[in-house]
XYZ file of C-alpha atoms in Angstrom:
335
model
C -18.204 356.631 229.012
C -18.418 359.717 231.266
C -20.087 362.990 230.318
C -17.827 366.045 230.040
C -18.289 368.314 233.089
C -17.487 371.406 231.016
C -19.698 371.105 227.907
C -21.896 368.080 228.680
C -20.767 366.145 225.599
C -21.090 362.389 225.970
C -18.087 361.367 223.870
C -14.946 361.217 226.004
C -11.802 359.094 225.723
C -9.638 357.627 228.453
C -6.104 359.068 228.499
C -4.693 357.005 231.338
C -5.462 355.426 234.688
C -3.703 355.822 238.013
C -3.961 353.686 241.113
C -4.277 355.183 244.559
C -0.742 353.999 245.316
C 0.677 355.612 242.154
C -1.107 358.877 242.877
C 0.061 358.847 246.471
C 3.688 358.443 245.325
C 3.288 361.515 243.149
C 2.711 363.612 246.250
C 4.463 361.824 249.117
C 7.701 359.827 249.053
C 6.915 356.523 250.856
C 10.548 356.012 251.824
C 10.666 359.389 253.547
C 7.147 359.477 254.997
C 5.842 355.888 255.126
C 2.942 356.512 257.508
C 1.707 359.595 255.635
C 2.063 357.739 252.330
C -0.101 354.862 253.553
C -2.698 357.259 254.944
C -2.836 359.180 251.666
C -3.257 355.981 249.644
C -6.168 354.982 251.859
C -7.681 358.467 251.575
C -7.552 358.380 247.773
C -9.252 354.992 247.589
C -12.004 356.322 249.849
C -12.331 359.550 247.852
C -12.706 357.712 244.547
C -14.749 354.854 245.961
C -12.317 352.483 244.264
C -8.577 351.899 243.960
C -8.160 353.693 240.604
C -9.011 356.970 238.894
C -9.176 357.622 235.127
C -8.178 360.795 233.326
C -10.397 361.421 230.301
C -10.674 363.989 227.518
C -13.786 365.363 225.812
C -13.818 364.968 222.030
C -15.873 368.169 221.652
C -14.329 370.899 223.841
C -11.041 369.181 224.695
C -11.618 369.391 228.445
C -9.558 366.852 230.375
C -10.939 365.615 233.664
C -10.596 363.090 236.437
C -13.162 360.312 236.543
C -14.554 360.236 239.181
C -14.630 364.027 239.014
C -14.122 364.748 242.711
C -11.776 367.280 244.275
C -9.339 366.547 247.047
C -10.552 368.105 250.283
C -8.654 369.648 253.174
C -7.570 366.188 254.328
C -5.923 365.564 250.973
C -3.912 368.780 251.036
C -2.914 368.283 254.675
C -1.497 364.890 253.703
C -0.079 365.757 250.282
C 1.314 369.225 251.052
C 1.161 370.065 254.760
C 3.568 373.002 254.316
C 2.517 374.783 251.105
C 4.615 377.493 249.528
C 3.319 380.224 247.244
C 5.289 382.020 244.505
C 5.602 385.735 245.071
C 5.047 386.541 241.415
C 3.349 384.916 238.423
C 2.809 385.900 234.813
C -0.956 385.982 235.369
C -0.494 388.591 238.108
C 1.249 390.930 235.680
C -1.237 390.214 232.873
C -4.195 390.889 235.163
C -2.691 394.131 236.439
C -2.096 395.198 232.836
C -5.806 394.616 232.197
C -6.854 396.392 235.386
C -4.819 399.455 234.434
C -7.218 399.976 231.557
C -10.289 399.721 233.788
C -11.895 401.906 236.432
C -10.918 400.371 239.762
C -11.332 403.149 242.329
C -13.879 402.146 244.946
C -14.338 398.653 243.488
C -14.738 395.621 245.773
C -12.722 392.510 245.028
C -12.080 388.994 246.319
C -9.109 386.723 245.625
C -10.134 383.057 245.845
C -7.195 380.912 246.918
C -5.232 383.996 247.890
C -2.328 382.221 249.604
C -0.228 384.774 251.451
C -1.785 387.618 249.447
C 1.067 388.273 247.040
C -1.239 389.318 244.197
C -3.328 391.502 246.490
C -0.168 393.178 247.760
C 0.573 394.262 244.176
C -2.815 395.933 243.661
C -3.460 397.301 247.147
C -3.284 401.110 247.281
C -2.288 401.248 243.599
C -5.649 400.036 242.290
C -7.866 399.103 245.242
C -8.346 400.312 248.805
C -7.547 397.804 251.547
C -11.079 397.927 253.090
C -12.468 396.837 249.696
C -10.219 393.767 249.469
C -11.397 390.283 250.468
C -9.446 387.036 250.419
C -10.372 383.360 250.648
C -8.003 380.562 251.637
C -8.178 377.325 253.629
C -4.644 377.323 255.025
C -4.500 378.709 258.561
C -0.995 380.141 258.150
C -2.106 381.925 254.984
C -5.219 383.286 256.701
C -3.144 384.793 259.503
C -0.860 386.441 256.951
C -3.841 387.845 255.034
C -5.479 389.168 258.190
C -2.240 390.816 259.293
C -2.324 392.850 256.074
C -5.830 394.094 256.761
C -7.683 391.968 254.216
C -11.135 390.642 255.069
C -10.892 386.857 255.002
C -13.018 383.765 254.409
C -11.931 380.195 255.119
C -14.851 378.319 253.546
C -15.684 377.120 250.049
C -16.976 379.790 247.664
C -20.131 377.707 247.296
C -20.725 377.622 251.067
C -23.817 379.175 252.633
C -21.568 381.823 254.183
C -21.627 383.552 250.781
C -25.407 383.403 250.352
C -25.836 386.913 251.756
C -23.263 388.418 249.363
C -25.254 388.559 246.141
C -23.764 391.217 243.880
C -21.080 392.035 246.439
C -17.997 392.084 244.221
C -16.911 394.008 241.160
C -14.062 391.622 240.443
C -13.146 388.081 241.430
C -9.672 386.585 240.997
C -8.924 382.847 240.836
C -5.295 382.089 240.054
C -4.340 378.397 239.789
C -7.463 377.417 241.737
C -10.214 376.419 239.302
C -8.363 373.305 238.081
C -8.632 371.933 241.633
C -12.410 372.308 241.827
C -15.293 369.936 241.084
C -19.004 370.884 240.681
C -17.923 373.469 238.126
C -21.495 374.513 237.316
C -22.000 375.373 240.977
C -18.765 377.388 240.894
C -19.843 379.427 237.860
C -23.344 379.917 239.223
C -21.776 381.272 242.415
C -19.379 383.547 240.524
C -22.285 385.069 238.606
C -24.283 385.405 241.842
C -21.468 387.234 243.635
C -20.613 389.596 240.780
C -22.149 393.009 240.429
C -23.582 393.941 237.012
C -20.676 394.574 234.600
C -18.393 392.685 236.966
C -15.463 390.525 235.851
C -13.750 387.284 236.827
C -10.056 386.716 236.128
C -8.984 383.064 236.075
C -5.615 381.425 235.434
C -5.180 377.664 235.109
C -2.350 375.408 233.925
C -1.925 375.356 230.160
C -3.333 372.018 228.994
C -0.982 371.982 225.996
C 1.983 372.165 228.384
C 0.472 369.374 230.493
C 0.127 367.175 227.407
C 3.762 367.865 226.497
C 4.887 366.749 229.946
C 2.897 363.529 229.878
C 3.888 362.553 226.333
C 7.594 363.257 226.780
C 8.561 361.438 229.936
C 7.842 364.148 232.488
C 5.361 364.014 235.349
C 1.765 362.940 235.002
C -0.713 365.551 236.196
C -2.288 363.238 238.730
C -5.685 363.741 240.402
C -7.046 364.724 242.825
C -4.747 367.749 242.892
C -5.671 368.980 239.407
C -8.955 367.427 238.312
C -9.765 369.743 235.386
C -7.667 370.511 232.307
C -9.217 373.663 230.922
C -9.253 374.761 227.306
C -10.637 377.844 225.587
C -13.530 375.808 224.201
C -14.321 374.377 227.630
C -14.460 377.863 229.157
C -16.664 379.045 226.295
C -19.118 376.192 226.863
C -19.344 376.849 230.582
C -19.780 380.590 230.058
C -22.584 380.064 227.543
C -24.433 377.820 229.946
C -24.331 380.472 232.665
C -24.932 383.586 230.586
C -21.412 384.935 231.003
C -19.070 386.306 228.345
C -15.560 384.956 227.769
C -14.031 388.238 226.654
C -10.299 387.408 226.640
C -8.268 384.207 226.608
C -4.458 384.107 226.369
C -1.565 381.699 226.905
C 1.474 382.686 228.923
C 4.449 383.473 226.661
C 7.105 380.752 226.545
C 10.256 381.360 228.600
C 13.076 378.975 227.701
C 15.124 379.325 230.887
C 12.121 378.778 233.145
C 10.935 375.898 230.970
C 14.273 374.042 231.086
C 14.604 374.445 234.836
C 11.079 373.149 235.443
C 11.450 370.311 232.957
C 14.638 369.048 234.620
C 12.916 369.069 238.011
C 9.704 367.438 236.757
C 11.475 364.676 234.838
C 13.623 363.900 237.905
C 10.514 363.738 240.100
C 8.825 361.469 237.562
C 11.742 359.016 237.662
C 11.866 359.283 241.466
C 8.306 357.943 241.738
C 9.514 354.537 240.519
C 10.054 352.195 243.495
C 13.712 351.272 243.932
C 15.016 354.026 241.650
C 18.018 356.209 242.450
C 15.716 359.215 242.591
C 13.397 357.569 245.091
C 16.375 356.675 247.279
C 17.766 360.217 247.166
C 14.388 361.795 247.896
C 13.997 359.413 250.812
C 17.137 360.668 252.538
C 16.721 362.920 255.605
C 15.920 366.462 254.542
C 19.098 368.538 254.616
C 21.252 370.792 252.470
C 23.278 367.731 251.422
C 20.103 365.950 250.304
C 18.998 368.946 248.226
C 22.419 369.159 246.569
C 22.376 365.420 245.824
C 18.913 365.722 244.264
C 20.109 368.571 242.056
C 23.189 366.617 240.934
C 21.120 363.524 240.070
C 18.602 365.651 238.187
C 21.354 367.336 236.162
C 23.016 363.979 235.445
C 19.729 362.691 234.030
C 18.994 365.831 231.986
C 20.793 364.788 228.746
C 18.029 362.215 228.234
C 15.666 365.184 227.842
C 17.308 366.492 224.661
C 14.734 364.951 222.247
C 11.894 366.377 224.351
C 13.541 369.790 224.387
C 13.910 369.696 220.613
C 10.155 369.098 220.341
C 9.497 371.928 222.792
C 11.667 374.308 220.783
C 9.617 373.573 217.648
C 6.343 374.169 219.518
C 7.391 376.855 221.974
C 4.626 379.286 221.019
C 2.069 376.990 222.681
C 4.013 375.826 225.735
C 3.733 378.656 228.236
C 2.749 377.524 231.735
C -0.647 379.184 232.140
C -3.947 379.888 230.386
C -5.484 383.220 231.437
C -9.101 384.270 230.884
C -11.268 387.281 231.612
C -14.982 386.566 231.978
C -17.583 389.333 232.135
C -21.081 389.561 233.517
C -23.542 391.725 231.638
C -26.068 394.152 232.981
């Protein structure tokens, strides 16, 4: 029985177990990239120190977590997603900007952790913040070049790295969109956030909605497999972590449900789930050489399989108020 990393409660229950091979298939198609698939499987076994990883849930705060609770490093992401893409817009961008519009932002210093190509920063630059006051952190070299070309000051190391030791109280606001669920040593993360914030500073965090993740896993869609996401955050889990570090969880909201976006994503995810099965039609199609014809074939197979999703969609329609994609929080530091 593993202790909850968020609230420290000792009572946790096992949700499921994945093998290194199963997890590897979730990220890399072995038919298409056999060598990379084998290397990733070996990496995962080494990362976990065994051939399997459990996903558990805390009975107190509801936090879901990988056990062992270890994040995938740069080697993992280079193997699992060597050519990452970043969406140009997200609901949490708009919600954060709405919040910022009610705050004093002139002359404030900010940092976006996991900034990607800087799409969020592009939305607030000049409108809310001056470019010299904007900092960005990302590991990807292509992303770093893009950020630097826009005039943002960049970091390419972990937030907890010694490179940030000299920046106590350096930032008025910190943004972490779809990043925190990838991170281990969460107490070290929150201690660092508090250290870097100025008095009255704020952190804005968005993570996947755990309720949506549970829907996916209980209704034949994809498993949220570690070590990509290793934390499944809930309001109660954020509250527990904030209390431990003397921070205030001031706002917590779920992304509104969008039916069209939901259906599109569900069709894709359920196809990908089926395609992870060795010898399946989906695995064969995904293993074809990458081309326009392959993409069209994937789409046709996914659409042909979609009628099997009707019972799951009926459930989603009855529970749509809870099934938005993201959970957004604003956390404040006092004086």
